[in-house]
Structure formats: structure tokens, C-alpha cells
Amino acid sequence: MSANTLSAATPAHRGASHLRGAALVGCGSAVPATSLSNSDLSARVETSDDWIRSRTGIGARRVAGPGETITTLAAEAARAALAHAGWEAQELDLILLATSSPDDLFGTAPRVQAAIGASRAVAFDLTAACSGFLFALITAAQYLRNGSFTKVLVIGADQLSRWLDWDDRRTCVLFGDGAGAVALEACEADEDGLVAFRMRSDGSRNACLTLAQTEHHRPLVGDTSAQIGGFATIHMNGQEVYKFAVREVPAVLAELLASTGLEASALDWLLLHQANQRILDAVADRFAVPHERVLSNLAHYGNTSAATIPLMLDEAVRDGRIQSGHLIASSGFGAGLSWGGALLRWRGPQAS
Ligand code: ACO
């Protein structure tokens, strides 16, 4: 049986059967070199630094240039996470890439696997927009909990600049490109870093936020035609998504706290999907979490979709804010509509 053959009854690694937890032991991130400020954008669309900052908290965003792709950004973030965890690429069993803007619709994770030389790892994509990283983290943790795998890399990467209408001021000011990665390792159940989680979807509200296939057909033979592949730009009903976020994110976090018997005062950090500073503030106020415990890098990167949570995590680990043993409440939310939450215990090395 190969190391990647899934079998709950036959753990891939000798001795792994007693391990029933997933420890978060390393992180890394990467962003494109080019930064576009709000003022830069106001030269293209009718907007202003004041409007964007006051409505969203965003001051700038990174935009991928020539040679920068989901593969290159994800691989850079992955290498940084491997180094942080002290792992070699060949030790990896699984690479799970959360992205909604792949380089290849057939899957971009195998390209990342090849780029970093993780020849033993199975690699595949998971799509859930801005909830993608959290969904991928929760999914990957299950393989560790059931003894199938021992070392896993979860990556969130998006390049939504590819899919924006750069003449639509309602959306083009919000998004940016980036990637973040987290290393997860099998551990004893009582050290599980995934303390609790919830995942939700509501497809009946899908039209609120889409990056949808366009309806073009090409005649083939007689009455038969075939659809031509291609996608529209991002469409969002901002007010509806805003209302959804400030209702559902506190609800899912309240459920998590209730299920664990923990009080919000036990949280070291609130690490939410970075979409809008007003959403972060509203959720913090709901739980009376002091604003200095709310992680935000919106000012520098905007909404990087599946990348926001690991990008922010990496920044706060490396500057020493997040320390080993800290309890983090995280929530991802966005297109689908999809949303979820997790209580996470960080176990990575201290910042040097
Ligand atoms: N510059 C200047 N004016 C603008 C801009 C802009 N960039 N964008 C919109 N406006 C105008 C609008 O045209 C409108 O003008 P009008 O009243 O003359 O028509 C006015 O500003 C107000 O527009 P609203 O859409 O009502 O602005 P709002 O206060 O709702 O803020 C925003 C918009 C920032 C998008 C907000 O609704 C929001 O953050 N929504 C949530 C987004 C989100 O959380 N997404 C997460 C998921 S992303 C994913 O899954 C990929």
C-alpha cells in the first residue's frame, strides 16, 4: 500500500493510529511585489482614499504581475511554512490548496506539489471562496485525526485581480492577491489544535456573490451546440453580503463558544476573514473582545479571499503577537454563500 492510500483501518504511518488530533505547527505567506494604493485606484475609477478607508479599512492591495501566479505565490508560502515547521517537502502526505482563482481548472495543487518537490504528497484543490482556507483546514485536520496522514500543508491562495471588472468601483477597490500556508501535524487528542468547528452553506443566496460561467454556445452539428468555457467578472451585492456577515459570523462563533463552554474572555485573538474593518469591529463588539485583540491587515492587503486568514496568522506569529498555546477564534465567510468558524490552538515555534 502506498503512503497515500487512504484507509481508516490502516494508518499510513506506523504508530499513527493513536494520534487523534491536528496541531498547527508552522505558517508562511507570500504576496505579489506590486502594491496599488487607494489613490492609485482613484486615477482609474471615481473613488477616493477617504471613501475606501472609511467604508472598508482598506488602504492598499497587492496585484500579481508577470510571472506571479497562484502556483508561485502558493509555493512561496508553502516553502516558508515548511521552514517554519522545520519540515522537508518530502515529508508531506497531503497538500490541500483552497483557491477560487486556480491557474488550471483541473487543479493547481499538483503544480504547487511539483514546485516545492513534495513528491510523496497527494495534492488537490478545494473551492469555497473566502471560507476556503477554513474549510480546507478543517478538512485536512480530519485526515490527521483519523490516522490517515501525519504531515499536511493547507494553503489559501487567491488572485482575484484576474476576475475583477477594474472599471467597477463597487468591487475593484476591495480585493487583492496573496497566499498563506499552515503546517498541520498529527498529535495526541488532548493537544488537538482544532478545538471546535462549524461549517455552513446556503446556496439559495448564491446570487449575492458570484464569479460565474458565462452563457455562450457554439453550434456543433445540426441542432447541437456546446457551451464555450469562460467566466464573468466578480458580481457582489455588497449590502446583502455585509448583512449576512454581521449576522452569521457572530452566530457561528457564539455556537462554538457554547459548545466548548468557553467564554469570549478566554480568547487570545479574533482572526476573521479580512473583508471589511466594520465587520471585524461589529463582531468584536458583539463578544466584547477588546479591539487590540482583533487581528487586521486590511489596510495593507484588502480582501485576499482564501488567503486572508493564513496571511494574517503568519504576520501575527512572526511579529510575536500570536504565541504558542494561544487560543484563536477564526471565521471565514463569503461566496456560496458559505461560512464557518473554528476555535484554534496555535502550537508553532515562537518568533525568533
Ligand atoms: N468609491 C466611491 N463610492 C462608491 C464606491 C467606491 N469605491 N463603491 C460604491 N460607491 C458608492 C455607491 O455607488 C453608492 O452610491 P449611490 O448611493 O449614489 O448609489 C454608495 O457608495 C453606497 O454604496 P453601498 O454599496 O451602499 O456602500 P456600503 O456602505 O454598503 O459599502 C461595501 C460597500 C464596502 C462593499 C460593503 O457593502 C461590504 O463590505 N460588503 C461586504 C463585503 C464582504 O464581506 N465580502 C466578503 C466575501 S468576499 C468573497 O467571498 C470573494
CSV table of C-alpha atoms and ligand atoms in Angstrom, one decimal:
chain,number,residue,atom,x,y,z
A,1,MET,CA,0.0,0.0,0.0
A,2,SER,CA,1.4,3.4,-0.9
A,3,ALA,CA,1.8,6.1,1.8
A,4,ASN,CA,-1.0,8.0,0.2
A,5,THR,CA,-3.6,5.2,0.1
A,6,LEU,CA,-6.5,6.2,2.4
A,7,SER,CA,-7.6,3.6,4.8
A,8,ALA,CA,-9.1,4.4,8.2
A,9,ALA,CA,-8.2,0.9,9.3
A,10,THR,CA,-4.6,1.1,8.1
A,11,PRO,CA,-2.9,4.3,9.1
A,12,ALA,CA,-0.3,5.5,6.6
A,13,HIS,CA,2.3,5.8,9.2
A,14,ARG,CA,3.2,3.1,11.8
A,15,GLY,CA,2.2,4.2,15.2
A,16,ALA,CA,-0.1,7.0,13.9
A,17,SER,CA,-3.3,5.1,15.0
A,18,HIS,CA,-3.3,6.6,18.5
A,19,LEU,CA,-2.9,10.1,17.2
A,20,ARG,CA,-6.3,11.8,17.1
A,21,GLY,CA,-5.5,15.5,16.9
A,22,ALA,CA,-4.1,18.0,14.5
A,23,ALA,CA,-1.5,20.5,15.7
A,24,LEU,CA,-0.9,23.8,14.0
A,25,VAL,CA,2.9,23.9,13.9
A,26,GLY,CA,4.1,26.3,11.2
A,27,CYS,CA,3.0,29.0,8.8
A,28,GLY,CA,4.2,31.1,5.9
A,29,SER,CA,2.8,33.6,3.4
A,30,ALA,CA,3.6,35.4,0.1
A,31,VAL,CA,2.2,38.5,-1.6
A,32,PRO,CA,2.9,39.9,-5.0
A,33,ALA,CA,5.5,42.7,-5.2
A,34,THR,CA,3.2,45.4,-6.7
A,35,SER,CA,1.1,47.4,-4.3
A,36,LEU,CA,-1.8,49.6,-5.5
A,37,SER,CA,-2.9,52.3,-3.1
A,38,ASN,CA,-6.4,53.8,-2.9
A,39,SER,CA,-5.0,56.9,-4.5
A,40,ASP,CA,-3.7,54.8,-7.4
A,41,LEU,CA,-7.1,53.4,-8.0
A,42,SER,CA,-8.8,56.8,-7.8
A,43,ALA,CA,-6.9,57.6,-11.0
A,44,ARG,CA,-8.9,54.9,-12.7
A,45,VAL,CA,-12.3,54.8,-11.1
A,46,GLU,CA,-14.4,57.5,-9.4
A,47,THR,CA,-13.4,56.8,-5.8
A,48,SER,CA,-11.2,58.3,-3.0
A,49,ASP,CA,-8.9,57.1,-0.3
A,50,ASP,CA,-11.3,58.6,2.2
A,51,TRP,CA,-14.3,56.6,0.9
A,52,ILE,CA,-12.5,53.3,0.7
A,53,ARG,CA,-10.8,53.7,4.1
A,54,SER,CA,-13.9,54.8,6.0
A,55,ARG,CA,-16.2,52.1,4.4
A,56,THR,CA,-13.7,49.2,4.5
A,57,GLY,CA,-10.5,50.0,6.3
A,58,ILE,CA,-8.5,49.1,3.1
A,59,GLY,CA,-5.6,51.3,2.2
A,60,ALA,CA,-3.8,49.3,-0.4
A,61,ARG,CA,-3.8,45.9,-2.1
A,62,ARG,CA,-1.2,43.7,-3.9
A,63,VAL,CA,-1.7,42.8,-7.5
A,64,ALA,CA,0.1,39.9,-9.2
A,65,GLY,CA,2.4,41.0,-12.1
A,66,PRO,CA,4.0,39.0,-14.9
A,67,GLY,CA,5.4,35.7,-13.6
A,68,GLU,CA,3.3,35.8,-10.4
A,69,THR,CA,0.5,33.2,-10.3
A,70,ILE,CA,-1.4,31.1,-7.8
A,71,THR,CA,1.3,28.4,-8.2
A,72,THR,CA,4.2,30.8,-7.5
A,73,LEU,CA,2.6,32.5,-4.6
A,74,ALA,CA,1.3,29.3,-3.0
A,75,ALA,CA,4.7,27.6,-3.5
A,76,GLU,CA,6.5,30.5,-1.8
A,77,ALA,CA,4.0,30.5,1.1
A,78,ALA,CA,4.4,26.7,1.3
A,79,ARG,CA,8.2,26.8,1.5
A,80,ALA,CA,8.0,29.4,4.3
A,81,ALA,CA,5.6,27.2,6.2
A,82,LEU,CA,7.8,24.1,5.8
A,83,ALA,CA,10.9,26.1,7.0
A,84,HIS,CA,8.9,27.4,10.0
A,85,ALA,CA,7.8,23.9,10.9
A,86,GLY,CA,11.3,22.5,10.4
A,87,TRP,CA,10.0,20.0,7.8
A,88,GLU,CA,11.3,18.8,4.4
A,89,ALA,CA,8.9,18.8,1.5
A,90,GLN,CA,9.3,15.1,1.0
A,91,GLU,CA,7.8,14.5,4.5
A,92,LEU,CA,4.4,15.9,3.4
A,93,ASP,CA,1.5,13.5,3.0
A,94,LEU,CA,-1.1,16.0,1.7
A,95,ILE,CA,-1.2,19.5,0.2
A,96,LEU,CA,-4.7,21.0,0.2
A,97,LEU,CA,-5.0,24.2,-1.7
A,98,ALA,CA,-8.0,26.4,-1.1
A,99,THR,CA,-8.5,28.7,-4.1
A,100,SER,CA,-11.3,30.1,-6.3
A,101,SER,CA,-8.9,31.5,-8.9
A,102,PRO,CA,-6.8,28.5,-10.0
A,103,ASP,CA,-4.1,28.6,-12.6
A,104,ASP,CA,-5.7,25.4,-14.0
A,105,LEU,CA,-9.4,24.4,-13.6
A,106,PHE,CA,-8.2,20.8,-13.4
A,107,GLY,CA,-6.4,21.7,-10.2
A,108,THR,CA,-3.4,23.9,-9.2
A,109,ALA,CA,-2.3,22.0,-6.1
A,110,PRO,CA,-0.3,19.4,-8.1
A,111,ARG,CA,1.7,22.3,-9.7
A,112,VAL,CA,2.5,23.5,-6.2
A,113,GLN,CA,3.4,20.0,-5.2
A,114,ALA,CA,5.9,19.8,-8.1
A,115,ALA,CA,7.2,23.3,-7.5
A,116,ILE,CA,8.2,22.6,-3.8
A,117,GLY,CA,9.3,19.0,-4.5
A,118,ALA,CA,6.8,17.3,-2.2
A,119,SER,CA,6.9,14.1,-4.3
A,120,ARG,CA,5.2,11.8,-1.7
A,121,ALA,CA,2.2,14.1,-1.1
A,122,VAL,CA,-1.2,13.9,-2.7
A,123,ALA,CA,-2.3,17.3,-3.7
A,124,PHE,CA,-5.7,18.7,-4.7
A,125,ASP,CA,-7.8,21.9,-4.7
A,126,LEU,CA,-10.8,22.9,-2.6
A,127,THR,CA,-13.1,25.7,-3.6
A,128,ALA,CA,-15.1,27.7,-1.1
A,129,ALA,CA,-14.2,31.4,-1.9
A,130,CYS,CA,-13.5,33.3,1.3
A,131,SER,CA,-14.4,30.4,3.5
A,132,GLY,CA,-11.9,28.2,1.6
A,133,PHE,CA,-9.0,28.2,3.9
A,134,LEU,CA,-11.0,27.5,7.0
A,135,PHE,CA,-12.9,24.7,5.2
A,136,ALA,CA,-9.6,23.3,4.0
A,137,LEU,CA,-8.0,23.4,7.4
A,138,ILE,CA,-11.0,21.6,9.0
A,139,THR,CA,-11.0,19.0,6.1
A,140,ALA,CA,-7.2,18.4,6.4
A,141,ALA,CA,-7.5,18.0,10.2
A,142,GLN,CA,-9.9,15.1,9.7
A,143,TYR,CA,-7.2,13.1,7.9
A,144,LEU,CA,-4.9,13.7,10.8
A,145,ARG,CA,-7.5,12.8,13.4
A,146,ASN,CA,-8.4,9.5,11.7
A,147,GLY,CA,-4.8,8.4,11.4
A,148,SER,CA,-4.6,8.5,7.6
A,149,PHE,CA,-1.9,11.2,7.3
A,150,THR,CA,0.8,12.7,9.6
A,151,LYS,CA,2.0,15.9,7.9
A,152,VAL,CA,-0.2,18.2,5.9
A,153,LEU,CA,0.1,21.6,4.3
A,154,VAL,CA,-3.0,23.7,4.0
A,155,ILE,CA,-2.7,26.7,1.6
A,156,GLY,CA,-5.1,29.5,0.9
A,157,ALA,CA,-4.3,31.4,-2.2
A,158,ASP,CA,-6.3,33.7,-4.5
A,159,GLN,CA,-5.6,36.0,-7.4
A,160,LEU,CA,-9.0,37.7,-7.7
A,161,SER,CA,-7.3,40.6,-9.7
A,162,ARG,CA,-7.8,38.2,-12.6
A,163,TRP,CA,-11.5,38.3,-12.2
A,164,LEU,CA,-12.3,41.9,-11.3
A,165,ASP,CA,-14.0,44.4,-13.5
A,166,TRP,CA,-11.4,47.2,-13.0
A,167,ASP,CA,-14.0,49.8,-14.0
A,168,ASP,CA,-16.5,48.7,-11.3
A,169,ARG,CA,-15.6,50.8,-8.2
A,170,ARG,CA,-18.0,48.8,-6.1
A,171,THR,CA,-15.8,45.7,-6.3
A,172,CYS,CA,-12.3,46.6,-7.7
A,173,VAL,CA,-11.3,48.5,-4.6
A,174,LEU,CA,-12.0,45.6,-2.3
A,175,PHE,CA,-9.8,42.7,-3.4
A,176,GLY,CA,-6.1,41.8,-3.6
A,177,ASP,CA,-3.9,38.9,-4.3
A,178,GLY,CA,-1.9,36.7,-1.9
A,179,ALA,CA,-1.2,33.3,-0.3
A,180,GLY,CA,-0.8,31.8,3.1
A,181,ALA,CA,0.0,28.3,4.3
A,182,VAL,CA,-0.2,26.4,7.6
A,183,ALA,CA,1.6,23.2,8.5
A,184,LEU,CA,-0.6,20.7,10.4
A,185,GLU,CA,0.8,17.6,12.2
A,186,ALA,CA,-0.9,14.6,13.8
A,187,CYS,CA,-0.8,14.8,17.6
A,188,GLU,CA,-2.4,13.4,20.7
A,189,ALA,CA,-6.1,14.1,21.0
A,190,ASP,CA,-5.7,16.2,24.1
A,191,GLU,CA,-3.3,18.5,22.1
A,192,ASP,CA,-5.7,18.9,19.2
A,193,GLY,CA,-5.3,22.4,17.7
A,194,LEU,CA,-8.8,22.3,16.2
A,195,VAL,CA,-10.7,22.7,19.4
A,196,ALA,CA,-14.1,23.1,17.7
A,197,PHE,CA,-15.5,23.9,14.3
A,198,ARG,CA,-18.7,24.6,12.4
A,199,MET,CA,-19.2,24.8,8.6
A,200,ARG,CA,-22.3,26.2,6.8
A,201,SER,CA,-23.6,26.7,3.2
A,202,ASP,CA,-26.7,28.5,1.9
A,203,GLY,CA,-26.8,28.1,-1.9
A,204,SER,CA,-30.2,29.8,-2.0
A,205,ARG,CA,-28.3,33.1,-1.5
A,206,ASN,CA,-25.7,32.2,-4.2
A,207,ALA,CA,-26.6,35.2,-6.4
A,208,CYS,CA,-25.3,37.6,-3.7
A,209,LEU,CA,-21.7,37.0,-4.7
A,210,THR,CA,-20.7,35.2,-7.9
A,211,LEU,CA,-17.8,34.5,-10.3
A,212,ALA,CA,-20.0,32.6,-12.7
A,213,GLN,CA,-19.6,30.8,-16.0
A,214,THR,CA,-20.8,32.9,-18.9
A,215,GLU,CA,-23.6,31.6,-21.2
A,216,HIS,CA,-22.1,31.3,-24.7
A,217,HIS,CA,-22.7,28.5,-27.1
A,218,ARG,CA,-21.0,27.3,-30.2
A,219,PRO,CA,-23.0,25.4,-32.9
A,220,LEU,CA,-21.6,21.9,-33.4
A,221,VAL,CA,-23.7,19.7,-35.7
A,222,GLY,CA,-27.4,20.2,-36.6
A,223,ASP,CA,-29.3,21.5,-33.5
A,224,THR,CA,-26.5,20.5,-31.2
A,225,SER,CA,-24.3,23.2,-29.6
A,226,ALA,CA,-21.6,23.2,-26.9
A,227,GLN,CA,-21.1,25.7,-24.2
A,228,ILE,CA,-17.9,27.8,-24.5
A,229,GLY,CA,-15.8,28.0,-21.3
A,230,GLY,CA,-15.4,31.4,-19.8
A,231,PHE,CA,-16.2,33.3,-16.7
A,232,ALA,CA,-17.8,36.7,-16.0
A,233,THR,CA,-16.2,39.1,-13.5
A,234,ILE,CA,-17.0,39.2,-9.8
A,235,HIS,CA,-20.5,40.3,-9.1
A,236,MET,CA,-21.4,41.2,-5.5
A,237,ASN,CA,-24.4,42.7,-3.7
A,238,GLY,CA,-22.3,44.4,-1.1
A,239,GLN,CA,-25.0,45.3,1.3
A,240,GLU,CA,-26.6,41.8,1.3
A,241,VAL,CA,-23.2,40.2,1.9
A,242,TYR,CA,-22.5,42.7,4.7
A,243,LYS,CA,-25.8,42.0,6.5
A,244,PHE,CA,-25.1,38.2,6.1
A,245,ALA,CA,-21.6,38.5,7.6
A,246,VAL,CA,-22.6,40.6,10.6
A,247,ARG,CA,-25.5,38.2,11.3
A,248,GLU,CA,-23.9,34.7,10.7
A,249,VAL,CA,-20.3,35.2,11.9
A,250,PRO,CA,-21.3,36.1,15.5
A,251,ALA,CA,-23.9,33.4,15.5
A,252,VAL,CA,-21.4,30.7,14.5
A,253,LEU,CA,-18.8,31.9,17.0
A,254,ALA,CA,-21.4,32.0,19.7
A,255,GLU,CA,-22.3,28.4,18.9
A,256,LEU,CA,-18.6,27.4,19.1
A,257,LEU,CA,-18.2,29.1,22.5
A,258,ALA,CA,-21.4,27.5,23.8
A,259,SER,CA,-20.3,24.0,22.6
A,260,THR,CA,-17.0,24.2,24.4
A,261,GLY,CA,-18.2,26.0,27.5
A,262,LEU,CA,-15.6,28.7,26.9
A,263,GLU,CA,-16.2,32.4,27.5
A,264,ALA,CA,-15.1,35.0,24.9
A,265,SER,CA,-12.8,36.4,27.6
A,266,ALA,CA,-10.7,33.2,27.1
A,267,LEU,CA,-9.9,34.1,23.5
A,268,ASP,CA,-6.4,35.5,22.9
A,269,TRP,CA,-7.2,36.6,19.3
A,270,LEU,CA,-10.1,37.1,16.9
A,271,LEU,CA,-8.8,36.1,13.5
A,272,LEU,CA,-11.6,36.7,11.0
A,273,HIS,CA,-11.7,36.7,7.2
A,274,GLN,CA,-10.4,40.2,6.3
A,275,ALA,CA,-13.2,41.7,4.2
A,276,ASN,CA,-14.2,44.9,5.9
A,277,GLN,CA,-12.9,46.5,9.1
A,278,ARG,CA,-16.5,47.4,10.0
A,279,ILE,CA,-17.4,43.7,10.1
A,280,LEU,CA,-14.4,42.9,12.3
A,281,ASP,CA,-15.4,45.7,14.7
A,282,ALA,CA,-19.0,44.6,14.8
A,283,VAL,CA,-18.1,41.0,15.6
A,284,ALA,CA,-15.6,42.2,18.3
A,285,ASP,CA,-18.2,44.4,19.9
A,286,ARG,CA,-20.8,41.6,19.9
A,287,PHE,CA,-18.4,39.5,22.1
A,288,ALA,CA,-16.8,42.4,24.0
A,289,VAL,CA,-13.4,41.4,22.6
A,290,PRO,CA,-11.0,44.4,23.0
A,291,HIS,CA,-10.1,45.8,19.6
A,292,GLU,CA,-6.4,45.3,20.2
A,293,ARG,CA,-7.2,41.5,20.2
A,294,VAL,CA,-8.7,41.7,16.8
A,295,LEU,CA,-6.2,40.9,14.1
A,296,SER,CA,-6.4,43.1,11.0
A,297,ASN,CA,-4.1,43.8,8.0
A,298,LEU,CA,-6.9,45.1,5.7
A,299,ALA,CA,-5.0,48.4,5.4
A,300,HIS,CA,-2.2,46.7,3.5
A,301,TYR,CA,-3.7,43.8,1.6
A,302,GLY,CA,-7.5,44.3,1.3
A,303,ASN,CA,-9.6,41.1,0.8
A,304,THR,CA,-7.3,38.3,-0.5
A,305,SER,CA,-10.2,35.8,-0.3
A,306,ALA,CA,-8.9,32.3,0.7
A,307,ALA,CA,-5.6,33.8,1.7
A,308,THR,CA,-6.7,36.4,4.3
A,309,ILE,CA,-6.7,34.1,7.4
A,310,PRO,CA,-3.3,32.4,6.9
A,311,LEU,CA,-1.7,35.6,5.7
A,312,MET,CA,-2.9,37.4,8.9
A,313,LEU,CA,-1.9,34.4,11.0
A,314,ASP,CA,1.6,34.4,9.6
A,315,GLU,CA,2.1,38.1,10.2
A,316,ALA,CA,0.9,37.9,13.8
A,317,VAL,CA,3.0,34.8,14.5
A,318,ARG,CA,6.2,36.3,13.1
A,319,ASP,CA,5.8,39.6,14.9
A,320,GLY,CA,5.3,37.7,18.1
A,321,ARG,CA,1.6,38.7,18.8
A,322,ILE,CA,0.4,35.1,18.5
A,323,GLN,CA,2.4,32.8,20.8
A,324,SER,CA,2.4,29.0,21.3
A,325,GLY,CA,-0.7,28.0,23.3
A,326,HIS,CA,-2.8,31.0,22.3
A,327,LEU,CA,-6.5,30.4,21.6
A,328,ILE,CA,-7.8,31.9,18.4
A,329,ALA,CA,-11.4,32.3,17.3
A,330,SER,CA,-11.5,32.3,13.5
A,331,SER,CA,-14.3,32.7,10.9
A,332,GLY,CA,-14.4,32.6,7.2
A,333,PHE,CA,-17.4,33.8,5.2
A,334,GLY,CA,-18.3,34.7,1.6
A,335,ALA,CA,-19.4,33.4,-1.7
A,336,GLY,CA,-21.6,30.3,-1.8
A,337,LEU,CA,-22.9,31.7,0.4
A,338,SER,CA,-20.6,29.8,2.8
A,339,TRP,CA,-19.3,30.5,6.3
A,340,GLY,CA,-17.8,28.7,9.2
A,341,GLY,CA,-15.9,29.1,12.4
A,342,ALA,CA,-13.2,27.4,14.3
A,343,LEU,CA,-11.5,27.7,17.7
A,344,LEU,CA,-7.8,27.0,17.1
A,345,ARG,CA,-4.9,26.5,19.5
A,346,TRP,CA,-1.6,27.6,17.9
A,347,ARG,CA,1.4,25.3,18.7
A,348,GLY,CA,4.1,26.7,16.3
A,349,PRO,CA,7.5,27.8,17.2
A,350,GLN,CA,7.9,31.2,18.9
A,351,ALA,CA,9.0,34.1,16.7
A,352,SER,CA,12.8,34.4,16.7
B,1,ACO,N1,-15.9,54.8,-4.2
B,1,ACO,C1,-16.9,55.7,-4.0
B,1,ACO,N2,-18.2,55.4,-4.0
B,1,ACO,C2,-18.5,54.2,-4.0
B,1,ACO,C3,-17.6,53.1,-4.2
B,1,ACO,C4,-16.3,53.5,-4.2
B,1,ACO,N3,-15.3,52.5,-4.4
B,1,ACO,N4,-18.3,51.9,-4.2
B,1,ACO,C5,-19.6,52.2,-4.1
B,1,ACO,N5,-19.7,53.6,-4.0
B,1,ACO,C6,-21.0,54.3,-3.9
B,1,ACO,C7,-22.2,53.5,-4.4
B,1,ACO,O1,-22.3,53.7,-5.8
B,1,ACO,C8,-23.3,54.2,-3.6
B,1,ACO,O2,-23.6,55.4,-4.3
B,1,ACO,P1,-25.2,55.8,-4.5
B,1,ACO,O3,-25.8,55.9,-3.1
B,1,ACO,O4,-25.0,57.1,-5.2
B,1,ACO,O5,-25.7,54.7,-5.3
B,1,ACO,C9,-22.7,54.5,-2.3
B,1,ACO,O6,-21.3,54.5,-2.5
B,1,ACO,C10,-23.0,53.5,-1.2
B,1,ACO,O7,-22.8,52.2,-1.7
B,1,ACO,P2,-23.1,50.9,-0.8
B,1,ACO,O8,-22.9,49.7,-1.7
B,1,ACO,O9,-24.4,51.1,-0.1
B,1,ACO,O10,-21.9,51.0,0.2
B,1,ACO,P3,-21.6,50.2,1.5
B,1,ACO,O11,-21.6,51.1,2.7
B,1,ACO,O12,-22.6,49.0,1.6
B,1,ACO,O13,-20.2,49.6,1.3
B,1,ACO,C11,-19.1,47.5,0.7
B,1,ACO,C12,-19.9,48.7,0.2
B,1,ACO,C13,-17.8,48.1,1.3
B,1,ACO,C14,-18.8,46.6,-0.4
B,1,ACO,C15,-19.8,46.8,1.9
B,1,ACO,O14,-21.2,46.6,1.5
B,1,ACO,C16,-19.2,45.5,2.3
B,1,ACO,O15,-18.1,45.4,2.8
B,1,ACO,N6,-19.9,44.4,2.0
B,1,ACO,C17,-19.4,43.1,2.4
B,1,ACO,C18,-18.3,42.5,1.5
B,1,ACO,C19,-17.8,41.2,2.0
B,1,ACO,O16,-17.8,41.0,3.2
B,1,ACO,N7,-17.4,40.3,1.2
B,1,ACO,C20,-16.9,39.0,1.8
B,1,ACO,C21,-16.9,38.0,0.9
B,1,ACO,S1,-15.8,38.2,-0.5
B,1,ACO,C22,-15.7,36.6,-1.2
B,1,ACO,O17,-16.3,35.7,-0.8
B,1,ACO,C23,-14.9,36.5,-2.5
